[in-house]
């Protein structure tokens, strides 16, 4: 091949590519979600019904999602699923688009008590998708379930080099703060420091950090005790019923993940259609079945079978909810402090 | 098209292309990183004035000294193990017939053509409590409970050596190739036993290969943090993790930049050491024509 | 003592062990790609269903296609530009020559994570949207030093007399390059292309920083799947990649040897 023809071919290929990649029309929606957070088949059904093509990307932490959105100038993705404390931060910084509730005909199915929360008054920027908790995961074949009942139990020296913790700074700190009797959303430097000192003592017990699929090390047999998200336990129980979930006595970590639309998203209309689709009771019920997290969709509850509806791992009692605490934004200064200690802990200090 | 090239001063075109591509996509960005390392972090705008040395002060602080040390030790152990395996391997290969050698070398390089992530995944499967290693160990009665192999330093080193071994073997092979067999023969004739032949002839002459191999393993090992993430349980912060975290999670770009600059300087220092070691080896060996 | 060390048993035993180390993980993957059971702890029968699932996994296949595309384009562009760079360094004198060599060296030695950041910063500064083009430019750039080294090493063996003769006969620079230099360099250029292709396909760190939502590539997809746990589709993917690489290397080696014999016979 001569240099000339090579040059021509390359230019042609490049031109073709540009035209293909630039043809992103309005019949497309780009979703950025936590890994394994949407039931199989739902995306295909959405495309079949609406003709809107779905592009799906995943992340494993709010921080990474936030950074990507920030770096790209709140565009590129059309639907994101931040946790509550990131909703307040991102809307403060103008990174979220206003949600046109008139386009969300299925909004009426949601439980009013989960709407209009402090982190997003009037739900201008977010619509709750799921809510869940982070508690203690245990392999009941390896460890006697009755011997573990609190976060503090994880500090026992006999668990050296064997625990799993979620790779999430706020969640891990919430454990220590709860043990010390402080709020999970404290901005007090003294209280945060005390939590850090308590966590220093926990580090020798940690085998691995995992926020991609915390159930995986449990299922592979490498871990029998540690933190885990409640939905992960439900998913694990399909193959290994000996994996179980414990609500710690100091109070479980509660969180809400919501749909949001980045401020400069290209396909806002498709985004609204997608959110509306996900708000259907049948879809919400399937979500509970598949990913094991509770839904704010009250009409979906009726569609669930009794066993699921009464499963305490998915739907904790009101008493447990009251003892636990929902995560909220703590402001930039405290966040930086938490991050600082987190890095120290990971660096082995 | 031919005319186009001939008329447009070809030479100028080539030079301009070279300089501008490297200038825009290599020089400028690196300068910007250096520049950013002197700025102040800001949660909204990534980096703002004023200029400060704070970031470098942070790099040199206690927290990170431990991280540096951990990364150095991990990479060091990886390099030593790769050397211990690679050196005899290269030696044995170099003594084989051309055809056999070509085949064996080819076979060694084949895994290299597969995506390294997938290979790490394979190792993860291998080392898990329910993986093959443990199944064999327990099944044959060597141990009665499966060992914790995954999420340990052992797993990380296993993975790093696995990926980087070919990089150790290739320069060593090149070195052994250049080994003049007649020198070894001469040694034998003069009565030196195998050990002395090795120590006084073979080892010094293959030193350049050893040093090159070590460098080509050590440097990448310092940066391959995803191996530590996947096989080590994301427990220890290595240099690469810190930089990644600073840019994507903590969003302290100036600090991340300072750290990067530090890393580059560190690499530079190691390379300078290599250069000096090479010179020393050549002088000592007295082989000035050994252009390795 | 010498006899024992030289004994075939020890020699081949050691080599065998090393190859066992290198191939065991791959062998397990390939075997399990045909294993009906998901977990691969035991063999439950031969099955091609993971290959089917891989084929059906649209997101994965799309990422695969993107990666191949980027690798091919980046390798080609890097080979083009890199060869010209090698030419410039070898043949021409220009003021920034030393700077150029140094920059290429820095490029090669910088750890991936640092390079990733430099690319991120420059793309943001230049306002290049993260996606296909940022990815392509980044890949071309980090492949360059490897092409340059490979080609440059071969260039040193060019007979300067031939080039001088051509110049005396009035051939233009472009012509000399096209008609004399390039054909002789063919094996090195090809090797450079192959190396770039492999590096591009394998890159994880840089790509995860500079790619955007519209253009997902394989290593990132695999990274997500690997972190999530057991994914038999990854086994099938690994086998496919292995076969692909083997074919590629075999074809290239054949071409290089063919080129060599042609050269020798001249």
mmCIF file of N, CA and C in Angstrom, chain B residues 114-234:
data_model
loop_
_atom_site.group_PDB
_atom_site.id
_atom_site.type_symbol
_atom_site.label_atom_id
_atom_site.label_comp_id
_atom_site.label_asym_id
_atom_site.label_seq_id
_atom_site.Cartn_x
_atom_site.Cartn_y
_atom_site.Cartn_z
ATOM 1 N N UNK B 114 -2.732 -10.698 25.559
ATOM 2 C CA UNK B 114 -4.091 -10.608 26.097
ATOM 3 C C UNK B 114 -4.175 -9.439 27.041
ATOM 4 N N UNK B 115 -5.305 -8.841 27.064
ATOM 5 C CA UNK B 115 -5.559 -7.712 27.933
ATOM 6 C C UNK B 115 -5.152 -8.001 29.372
ATOM 7 N N UNK B 116 -4.357 -7.116 29.969
ATOM 8 C CA UNK B 116 -3.823 -7.384 31.302
ATOM 9 C C UNK B 116 -4.919 -7.472 32.357
ATOM 10 N N UNK B 117 -5.996 -6.748 32.175
ATOM 11 C CA UNK B 117 -7.096 -6.818 33.142
ATOM 12 C C UNK B 117 -7.678 -8.219 33.193
ATOM 13 N N UNK B 118 -7.843 -8.803 32.026
ATOM 14 C CA UNK B 118 -8.404 -10.142 31.986
ATOM 15 C C UNK B 118 -7.463 -11.123 32.663
ATOM 16 N N UNK B 119 -6.175 -10.913 32.489
ATOM 17 C CA UNK B 119 -5.232 -11.811 33.144
ATOM 18 C C UNK B 119 -5.307 -11.654 34.657
ATOM 19 N N UNK B 120 -5.491 -10.440 35.131
ATOM 20 C CA UNK B 120 -5.648 -10.208 36.568
ATOM 21 C C UNK B 120 -6.907 -10.906 37.062
ATOM 22 N N UNK B 121 -7.960 -10.822 36.285
ATOM 23 C CA UNK B 121 -9.202 -11.491 36.618
ATOM 24 C C UNK B 121 -8.966 -12.982 36.754
ATOM 25 N N UNK B 122 -8.178 -13.540 35.828
ATOM 26 C CA UNK B 122 -7.884 -14.962 35.887
ATOM 27 C C UNK B 122 -7.163 -15.307 37.179
ATOM 28 N N UNK B 123 -6.225 -14.465 37.566
ATOM 29 C CA UNK B 123 -5.488 -14.701 38.800
ATOM 30 C C UNK B 123 -6.422 -14.619 40.003
ATOM 31 N N UNK B 124 -7.358 -13.679 39.931
ATOM 32 C CA UNK B 124 -8.320 -13.537 41.020
ATOM 33 C C UNK B 124 -9.097 -14.841 41.202
ATOM 34 N N UNK B 125 -9.505 -15.445 40.073
ATOM 35 C CA UNK B 125 -10.233 -16.699 40.128
ATOM 36 C C UNK B 125 -9.358 -17.798 40.716
ATOM 37 N N UNK B 126 -8.083 -17.742 40.344
ATOM 38 C CA UNK B 126 -7.148 -18.772 40.766
ATOM 39 C C UNK B 126 -6.908 -18.755 42.271
ATOM 40 N N UNK B 127 -6.784 -17.541 42.823
ATOM 41 C CA UNK B 127 -6.333 -17.412 44.206
ATOM 42 C C UNK B 127 -7.452 -17.368 45.246
ATOM 43 N N UNK B 128 -8.708 -17.270 44.796
ATOM 44 C CA UNK B 128 -9.797 -17.169 45.752
ATOM 45 C C UNK B 128 -9.895 -18.399 46.637
ATOM 46 N N UNK B 129 -10.661 -18.263 47.721
ATOM 47 C CA UNK B 129 -10.769 -19.389 48.647
ATOM 48 C C UNK B 129 -11.369 -20.617 47.961
ATOM 49 N N UNK B 130 -12.169 -20.367 46.910
ATOM 50 C CA UNK B 130 -12.749 -21.502 46.204
ATOM 51 C C UNK B 130 -12.025 -21.757 44.892
ATOM 52 N N UNK B 131 -10.866 -21.137 44.724
ATOM 53 C CA UNK B 131 -10.143 -21.250 43.469
ATOM 54 C C UNK B 131 -9.305 -22.504 43.393
ATOM 55 N N UNK B 132 -8.636 -22.645 42.270
ATOM 56 C CA UNK B 132 -7.893 -23.880 41.996
ATOM 57 C C UNK B 132 -6.791 -24.146 43.010
ATOM 58 N N UNK B 133 -5.980 -23.136 43.324
ATOM 59 C CA UNK B 133 -4.884 -23.331 44.269
ATOM 60 C C UNK B 133 -5.391 -23.957 45.554
ATOM 61 N N UNK B 134 -6.405 -23.317 46.130
ATOM 62 C CA UNK B 134 -6.916 -23.809 47.404
ATOM 63 C C UNK B 134 -7.552 -25.174 47.259
ATOM 64 N N UNK B 135 -8.237 -25.395 46.161
ATOM 65 C CA UNK B 135 -8.872 -26.698 45.961
ATOM 66 C C UNK B 135 -7.818 -27.796 45.958
ATOM 67 N N UNK B 136 -6.716 -27.518 45.255
ATOM 68 C CA UNK B 136 -5.640 -28.510 45.202
ATOM 69 C C UNK B 136 -4.987 -28.687 46.567
ATOM 70 N N UNK B 137 -4.699 -27.577 47.237
ATOM 71 C CA UNK B 137 -4.034 -27.628 48.536
ATOM 72 C C UNK B 137 -4.868 -28.407 49.555
ATOM 73 N N UNK B 138 -6.151 -28.105 49.592
ATOM 74 C CA UNK B 138 -7.021 -28.772 50.559
ATOM 75 C C UNK B 138 -7.246 -30.220 50.154
ATOM 76 N N UNK B 139 -7.479 -30.412 48.861
ATOM 77 C CA UNK B 139 -7.762 -31.753 48.375
ATOM 78 C C UNK B 139 -6.614 -32.713 48.615
ATOM 79 N N UNK B 140 -5.383 -32.230 48.449
ATOM 80 C CA UNK B 140 -4.252 -33.137 48.626
ATOM 81 C C UNK B 140 -3.821 -33.214 50.077
ATOM 82 N N UNK B 141 -4.539 -32.521 50.947
ATOM 83 C CA UNK B 141 -4.265 -32.641 52.369
ATOM 84 C C UNK B 141 -3.116 -31.815 52.897
ATOM 85 N N UNK B 142 -2.550 -30.957 52.057
ATOM 86 C CA UNK B 142 -1.428 -30.141 52.525
ATOM 87 C C UNK B 142 -1.894 -29.160 53.603
ATOM 88 N N UNK B 143 -3.093 -28.634 53.408
ATOM 89 C CA UNK B 143 -3.671 -27.789 54.455
ATOM 90 C C UNK B 143 -5.082 -28.277 54.712
ATOM 91 N N UNK B 144 -5.624 -28.005 55.908
ATOM 92 C CA UNK B 144 -6.993 -28.491 56.108
ATOM 93 C C UNK B 144 -8.055 -27.421 55.927
ATOM 94 N N UNK B 145 -7.641 -26.131 55.870
ATOM 95 C CA UNK B 145 -8.613 -25.096 55.543
ATOM 96 C C UNK B 145 -8.059 -24.282 54.392
ATOM 97 N N UNK B 146 -8.913 -23.758 53.547
ATOM 98 C CA UNK B 146 -8.375 -22.956 52.441
ATOM 99 C C UNK B 146 -7.623 -21.731 52.968
ATOM 100 N N UNK B 147 -6.530 -21.403 52.307
ATOM 101 C CA UNK B 147 -5.699 -20.274 52.719
ATOM 102 C C UNK B 147 -6.248 -18.960 52.163
ATOM 103 N N UNK B 148 -5.992 -17.886 52.922
ATOM 104 C CA UNK B 148 -6.365 -16.569 52.424
ATOM 105 C C UNK B 148 -5.267 -16.100 51.474
ATOM 106 N N UNK B 149 -5.437 -16.355 50.194
ATOM 107 C CA UNK B 149 -4.406 -15.951 49.244
ATOM 108 C C UNK B 149 -4.747 -14.621 48.597
ATOM 109 N N UNK B 150 -6.045 -14.438 48.358
ATOM 110 C CA UNK B 150 -6.482 -13.225 47.712
ATOM 111 C C UNK B 150 -6.508 -12.089 48.728
ATOM 112 N N UNK B 151 -6.443 -10.849 48.221
ATOM 113 C CA UNK B 151 -6.449 -9.658 49.068
ATOM 114 C C UNK B 151 -5.249 -9.618 50.004
ATOM 115 N N UNK B 152 -4.152 -10.184 49.554
ATOM 116 C CA UNK B 152 -2.919 -10.108 50.334
ATOM 117 C C UNK B 152 -1.813 -9.533 49.462
ATOM 118 N N UNK B 153 -0.707 -9.175 50.106
ATOM 119 C CA UNK B 153 0.435 -8.684 49.336
ATOM 120 C C UNK B 153 0.936 -9.763 48.385
ATOM 121 N N UNK B 154 0.805 -11.018 48.822
ATOM 122 C CA UNK B 154 1.226 -12.136 47.978
ATOM 123 C C UNK B 154 0.495 -12.072 46.643
ATOM 124 N N UNK B 155 -0.821 -11.853 46.712
ATOM 125 C CA UNK B 155 -1.612 -11.819 45.481
ATOM 126 C C UNK B 155 -1.165 -10.676 44.576
ATOM 127 N N UNK B 156 -0.897 -9.518 45.182
ATOM 128 C CA UNK B 156 -0.499 -8.367 44.382
ATOM 129 C C UNK B 156 0.827 -8.632 43.681
ATOM 130 N N UNK B 157 1.786 -9.176 44.423
ATOM 131 C CA UNK B 157 3.094 -9.461 43.826
ATOM 132 C C UNK B 157 2.969 -10.538 42.752
ATOM 133 N N UNK B 158 2.155 -11.558 43.053
ATOM 134 C CA UNK B 158 1.888 -12.612 42.083
ATOM 135 C C UNK B 158 1.414 -11.994 40.773
ATOM 136 N N UNK B 159 0.464 -11.075 40.886
ATOM 137 C CA UNK B 159 -0.088 -10.434 39.702
ATOM 138 C C UNK B 159 0.917 -9.560 38.976
ATOM 139 N N UNK B 160 1.672 -8.763 39.740
ATOM 140 C CA UNK B 160 2.637 -7.861 39.113
ATOM 141 C C UNK B 160 3.724 -8.644 38.375
ATOM 142 N N UNK B 161 4.267 -9.676 39.040
ATOM 143 C CA UNK B 161 5.299 -10.474 38.389
ATOM 144 C C UNK B 161 4.730 -11.126 37.139
ATOM 145 N N UNK B 162 3.510 -11.592 37.257
ATOM 146 C CA UNK B 162 2.853 -12.265 36.140
ATOM 147 C C UNK B 162 2.812 -11.380 34.907
ATOM 148 N N UNK B 163 2.449 -10.126 35.100
ATOM 149 C CA UNK B 163 2.333 -9.219 33.964
ATOM 150 C C UNK B 163 3.694 -8.749 33.474
ATOM 151 N N UNK B 164 4.640 -8.557 34.405
ATOM 152 C CA UNK B 164 5.889 -7.911 34.026
ATOM 153 C C UNK B 164 7.037 -8.861 33.697
ATOM 154 N N UNK B 165 6.850 -10.154 33.909
ATOM 155 C CA UNK B 165 7.941 -11.094 33.659
ATOM 156 C C UNK B 165 8.540 -10.988 32.251
ATOM 157 N N UNK B 166 7.709 -10.935 31.198
ATOM 158 C CA UNK B 166 8.304 -10.821 29.857
ATOM 159 C C UNK B 166 9.219 -9.610 29.739
ATOM 160 N N UNK B 167 8.884 -8.526 30.450
ATOM 161 C CA UNK B 167 9.725 -7.329 30.365
ATOM 162 C C UNK B 167 11.087 -7.540 30.982
ATOM 163 N N UNK B 168 11.180 -8.504 31.898
ATOM 164 C CA UNK B 168 12.476 -8.803 32.502
ATOM 165 C C UNK B 168 13.265 -9.720 31.580
ATOM 166 N N UNK B 169 12.561 -10.682 30.995
ATOM 167 C CA UNK B 169 13.245 -11.696 30.197
ATOM 168 C C UNK B 169 13.817 -11.123 28.907
ATOM 169 N N UNK B 170 13.053 -10.260 28.235
ATOM 170 C CA UNK B 170 13.505 -9.773 26.926
ATOM 171 C C UNK B 170 14.857 -9.058 26.948
ATOM 172 N N UNK B 171 15.073 -8.056 27.805
ATOM 173 C CA UNK B 171 16.402 -7.434 27.823
ATOM 174 C C UNK B 171 17.498 -8.417 28.256
ATOM 175 N N UNK B 172 17.149 -9.326 29.175
ATOM 176 C CA UNK B 172 18.140 -10.307 29.612
ATOM 177 C C UNK B 172 18.548 -11.194 28.453
ATOM 178 N N UNK B 173 17.581 -11.598 27.664
ATOM 179 C CA UNK B 173 17.875 -12.421 26.493
ATOM 180 C C UNK B 173 18.806 -11.681 25.561
ATOM 181 N N UNK B 174 18.506 -10.398 25.327
ATOM 182 C CA UNK B 174 19.357 -9.610 24.445
ATOM 183 C C UNK B 174 20.784 -9.607 24.987
ATOM 184 N N UNK B 175 20.897 -9.502 26.308
ATOM 185 C CA UNK B 175 22.219 -9.494 26.937
ATOM 186 C C UNK B 175 22.932 -10.823 26.766
ATOM 187 N N UNK B 176 22.196 -11.895 27.000
ATOM 188 C CA UNK B 176 22.799 -13.214 26.868
ATOM 189 C C UNK B 176 23.205 -13.499 25.438
ATOM 190 N N UNK B 177 22.397 -12.984 24.514
ATOM 191 C CA UNK B 177 22.714 -13.175 23.100
ATOM 192 C C UNK B 177 24.101 -12.625 22.778
ATOM 193 N N UNK B 178 24.402 -11.451 23.377
ATOM 194 C CA UNK B 178 25.657 -10.799 23.054
ATOM 195 C C UNK B 178 26.838 -11.424 23.797
ATOM 196 N N UNK B 179 26.506 -12.357 24.679
ATOM 197 C CA UNK B 179 27.562 -12.999 25.464
ATOM 198 C C UNK B 179 28.466 -13.793 24.545
ATOM 199 N N UNK B 180 29.735 -13.513 24.641
ATOM 200 C CA UNK B 180 30.672 -14.208 23.782
ATOM 201 C C UNK B 180 31.032 -15.546 24.419
ATOM 202 N N UNK B 181 30.536 -16.639 23.836
ATOM 203 C CA UNK B 181 30.764 -17.963 24.401
ATOM 204 C C UNK B 181 32.246 -18.265 24.574
ATOM 205 N N UNK B 182 33.049 -17.715 23.703
ATOM 206 C CA UNK B 182 34.481 -18.037 23.765
ATOM 207 C C UNK B 182 35.098 -17.570 25.071
ATOM 208 N N UNK B 183 34.541 -16.505 25.637
ATOM 209 C CA UNK B 183 35.050 -16.023 26.926
ATOM 210 C C UNK B 183 34.818 -17.073 28.011
ATOM 211 N N UNK B 184 33.617 -17.671 27.970
ATOM 212 C CA UNK B 184 33.297 -18.690 28.974
ATOM 213 C C UNK B 184 34.185 -19.913 28.762
ATOM 214 N N UNK B 185 34.371 -20.238 27.480
ATOM 215 C CA UNK B 185 35.249 -21.356 27.158
ATOM 216 C C UNK B 185 36.644 -21.105 27.724
ATOM 217 N N UNK B 186 37.124 -19.896 27.484
ATOM 218 C CA UNK B 186 38.449 -19.527 27.978
ATOM 219 C C UNK B 186 38.524 -19.722 29.493
ATOM 220 N N UNK B 187 37.456 -19.296 30.160
ATOM 221 C CA UNK B 187 37.429 -19.447 31.612
ATOM 222 C C UNK B 187 37.552 -20.903 32.010
ATOM 223 N N UNK B 188 36.792 -21.740 31.270
ATOM 224 C CA UNK B 188 36.813 -23.171 31.569
ATOM 225 C C UNK B 188 38.223 -23.723 31.384
ATOM 226 N N UNK B 189 38.822 -23.322 30.258
ATOM 227 C CA UNK B 189 40.176 -23.806 29.971
ATOM 228 C C UNK B 189 41.160 -23.385 31.054
ATOM 229 N N UNK B 190 40.935 -22.182 31.585
ATOM 230 C CA UNK B 190 41.852 -21.689 32.606
ATOM 231 C C UNK B 190 41.579 -22.299 33.969
ATOM 232 N N UNK B 191 40.583 -23.201 34.046
ATOM 233 C CA UNK B 191 40.363 -23.936 35.279
ATOM 234 C C UNK B 191 39.296 -23.378 36.212
ATOM 235 N N UNK B 192 38.583 -22.365 35.783
ATOM 236 C CA UNK B 192 37.540 -21.823 36.665
ATOM 237 C C UNK B 192 36.358 -22.778 36.713
ATOM 238 N N UNK B 193 35.827 -22.986 37.959
ATOM 239 C CA UNK B 193 34.658 -23.865 38.032
ATOM 240 C C UNK B 193 33.404 -23.090 37.641
ATOM 241 N N UNK B 194 32.279 -23.830 37.602
ATOM 242 C CA UNK B 194 31.035 -23.225 37.099
ATOM 243 C C UNK B 194 30.672 -21.961 37.872
ATOM 244 N N UNK B 195 30.777 -22.043 39.188
ATOM 245 C CA UNK B 195 30.379 -20.908 40.004
ATOM 246 C C UNK B 195 31.216 -19.680 39.694
ATOM 247 N N UNK B 196 32.538 -19.887 39.607
ATOM 248 C CA UNK B 196 33.413 -18.746 39.322
ATOM 249 C C UNK B 196 33.197 -18.207 37.932
ATOM 250 N N UNK B 197 32.936 -19.134 36.988
ATOM 251 C CA UNK B 197 32.669 -18.669 35.633
ATOM 252 C C UNK B 197 31.452 -17.744 35.656
ATOM 253 N N UNK B 198 30.465 -18.196 36.445
ATOM 254 C CA UNK B 198 29.254 -17.372 36.527
ATOM 255 C C UNK B 198 29.560 -16.029 37.157
ATOM 256 N N UNK B 199 30.219 -16.071 38.290
ATOM 257 C CA UNK B 199 30.411 -14.852 39.065
ATOM 258 C C UNK B 199 31.317 -13.854 38.350
ATOM 259 N N UNK B 200 32.363 -14.356 37.722
ATOM 260 C CA UNK B 200 33.354 -13.431 37.171
ATOM 261 C C UNK B 200 33.190 -13.126 35.704
ATOM 262 N N UNK B 201 32.490 -13.978 34.979
ATOM 263 C CA UNK B 201 32.373 -13.719 33.545
ATOM 264 C C UNK B 201 30.936 -13.390 33.169
ATOM 265 N N UNK B 202 30.084 -14.370 33.417
ATOM 266 C CA UNK B 202 28.707 -14.227 32.923
ATOM 267 C C UNK B 202 27.970 -13.074 33.594
ATOM 268 N N UNK B 203 27.981 -13.058 34.917
ATOM 269 C CA UNK B 203 27.218 -12.034 35.642
ATOM 270 C C UNK B 203 27.623 -10.613 35.265
ATOM 271 N N UNK B 204 28.922 -10.285 35.325
ATOM 272 C CA UNK B 204 29.290 -8.902 34.979
ATOM 273 C C UNK B 204 28.897 -8.530 33.551
ATOM 274 N N UNK B 205 29.065 -9.489 32.635
ATOM 275 C CA UNK B 205 28.783 -9.167 31.242
ATOM 276 C C UNK B 205 27.294 -9.006 30.991
ATOM 277 N N UNK B 206 26.477 -9.657 31.804
ATOM 278 C CA UNK B 206 25.033 -9.523 31.582
ATOM 279 C C UNK B 206 24.421 -8.433 32.464
ATOM 280 N N UNK B 207 25.261 -7.781 33.248
ATOM 281 C CA UNK B 207 24.759 -6.719 34.127
ATOM 282 C C UNK B 207 23.886 -5.677 33.420
ATOM 283 N N UNK B 208 24.312 -5.167 32.283
ATOM 284 C CA UNK B 208 23.463 -4.178 31.609
ATOM 285 C C UNK B 208 22.053 -4.706 31.375
ATOM 286 N N UNK B 209 21.966 -5.966 30.980
ATOM 287 C CA UNK B 209 20.659 -6.561 30.772
ATOM 288 C C UNK B 209 19.891 -6.639 32.070
ATOM 289 N N UNK B 210 20.598 -6.990 33.136
ATOM 290 C CA UNK B 210 19.947 -7.080 34.446
ATOM 291 C C UNK B 210 19.387 -5.730 34.852
ATOM 292 N N UNK B 211 20.228 -4.717 34.713
ATOM 293 C CA UNK B 211 19.801 -3.380 35.124
ATOM 294 C C UNK B 211 18.625 -2.908 34.272
ATOM 295 N N UNK B 212 18.729 -3.132 32.953
ATOM 296 C CA UNK B 212 17.635 -2.718 32.068
ATOM 297 C C UNK B 212 16.353 -3.437 32.438
ATOM 298 N N UNK B 213 16.464 -4.751 32.627
ATOM 299 C CA UNK B 213 15.283 -5.534 32.987
ATOM 300 C C UNK B 213 14.664 -5.053 34.280
ATOM 301 N N UNK B 214 15.511 -4.805 35.259
ATOM 302 C CA UNK B 214 14.994 -4.350 36.560
ATOM 303 C C UNK B 214 14.256 -3.035 36.424
ATOM 304 N N UNK B 215 14.819 -2.159 35.637
ATOM 305 C CA UNK B 215 14.173 -0.859 35.460
ATOM 306 C C UNK B 215 12.829 -0.994 34.775
ATOM 307 N N UNK B 216 12.810 -1.816 33.714
ATOM 308 C CA UNK B 216 11.577 -1.957 32.937
ATOM 309 C C UNK B 216 10.505 -2.661 33.745
ATOM 310 N N UNK B 217 10.908 -3.331 34.826
ATOM 311 C CA UNK B 217 9.901 -3.949 35.698
ATOM 312 C C UNK B 217 9.546 -3.007 36.840
ATOM 313 N N UNK B 218 10.569 -2.398 37.436
ATOM 314 C CA UNK B 218 10.343 -1.567 38.616
ATOM 315 C C UNK B 218 9.462 -0.360 38.326
ATOM 316 N N UNK B 219 9.764 0.374 37.258
ATOM 317 C CA UNK B 219 9.010 1.594 36.972
ATOM 318 C C UNK B 219 7.528 1.355 36.743
ATOM 319 N N UNK B 220 7.158 0.468 35.834
ATOM 320 C CA UNK B 220 5.724 0.222 35.657
ATOM 321 C C UNK B 220 5.077 -0.328 36.928
ATOM 322 N N UNK B 221 5.810 -1.167 37.667
ATOM 323 C CA UNK B 221 5.222 -1.747 38.886
ATOM 324 C C UNK B 221 4.778 -0.649 39.837
ATOM 325 N N UNK B 222 5.535 0.445 39.863
ATOM 326 C CA UNK B 222 5.164 1.550 40.752
ATOM 327 C C UNK B 222 3.843 2.178 40.336
ATOM 328 N N UNK B 223 3.527 2.102 39.061
ATOM 329 C CA UNK B 223 2.338 2.805 38.596
ATOM 330 C C UNK B 223 1.100 1.943 38.449
ATOM 331 N N UNK B 224 1.271 0.591 38.532
ATOM 332 C CA UNK B 224 0.125 -0.268 38.228
ATOM 333 C C UNK B 224 -0.783 -0.456 39.431
ATOM 334 N N UNK B 225 -1.451 0.591 39.795
ATOM 335 C CA UNK B 225 -2.226 0.516 41.018
ATOM 336 C C UNK B 225 -3.470 -0.346 40.882
ATOM 337 N N UNK B 226 -3.919 -0.566 39.653
ATOM 338 C CA UNK B 226 -5.157 -1.337 39.549
ATOM 339 C C UNK B 226 -4.941 -2.795 39.920
ATOM 340 N N UNK B 227 -3.693 -3.260 39.799
ATOM 341 C CA UNK B 227 -3.392 -4.620 40.248
ATOM 342 C C UNK B 227 -3.582 -4.700 41.761
ATOM 343 N N UNK B 228 -3.074 -3.679 42.456
ATOM 344 C CA UNK B 228 -3.234 -3.645 43.909
ATOM 345 C C UNK B 228 -4.702 -3.513 44.281
ATOM 346 N N UNK B 229 -5.434 -2.731 43.492
ATOM 347 C CA UNK B 229 -6.857 -2.553 43.760
ATOM 348 C C UNK B 229 -7.627 -3.856 43.647
ATOM 349 N N UNK B 230 -7.389 -4.582 42.548
ATOM 350 C CA UNK B 230 -8.174 -5.774 42.287
ATOM 351 C C UNK B 230 -7.718 -6.968 43.111
ATOM 352 N N UNK B 231 -6.404 -7.134 43.257
ATOM 353 C CA UNK B 231 -5.916 -8.320 43.946
ATOM 354 C C UNK B 231 -5.595 -8.072 45.411
ATOM 355 N N UNK B 232 -5.387 -6.813 45.766
ATOM 356 C CA UNK B 232 -4.961 -6.521 47.129
ATOM 357 C C UNK B 232 -6.079 -6.046 48.025
ATOM 358 N N UNK B 233 -7.296 -5.923 47.488
ATOM 359 C CA UNK B 233 -8.418 -5.524 48.314
ATOM 360 C C UNK B 233 -8.531 -4.027 48.516
ATOM 361 N N UNK B 234 -7.858 -3.249 47.707
ATOM 362 C CA UNK B 234 -7.948 -1.789 47.768
ATOM 363 C C UNK B 234 -7.613 -1.272 49.158
#
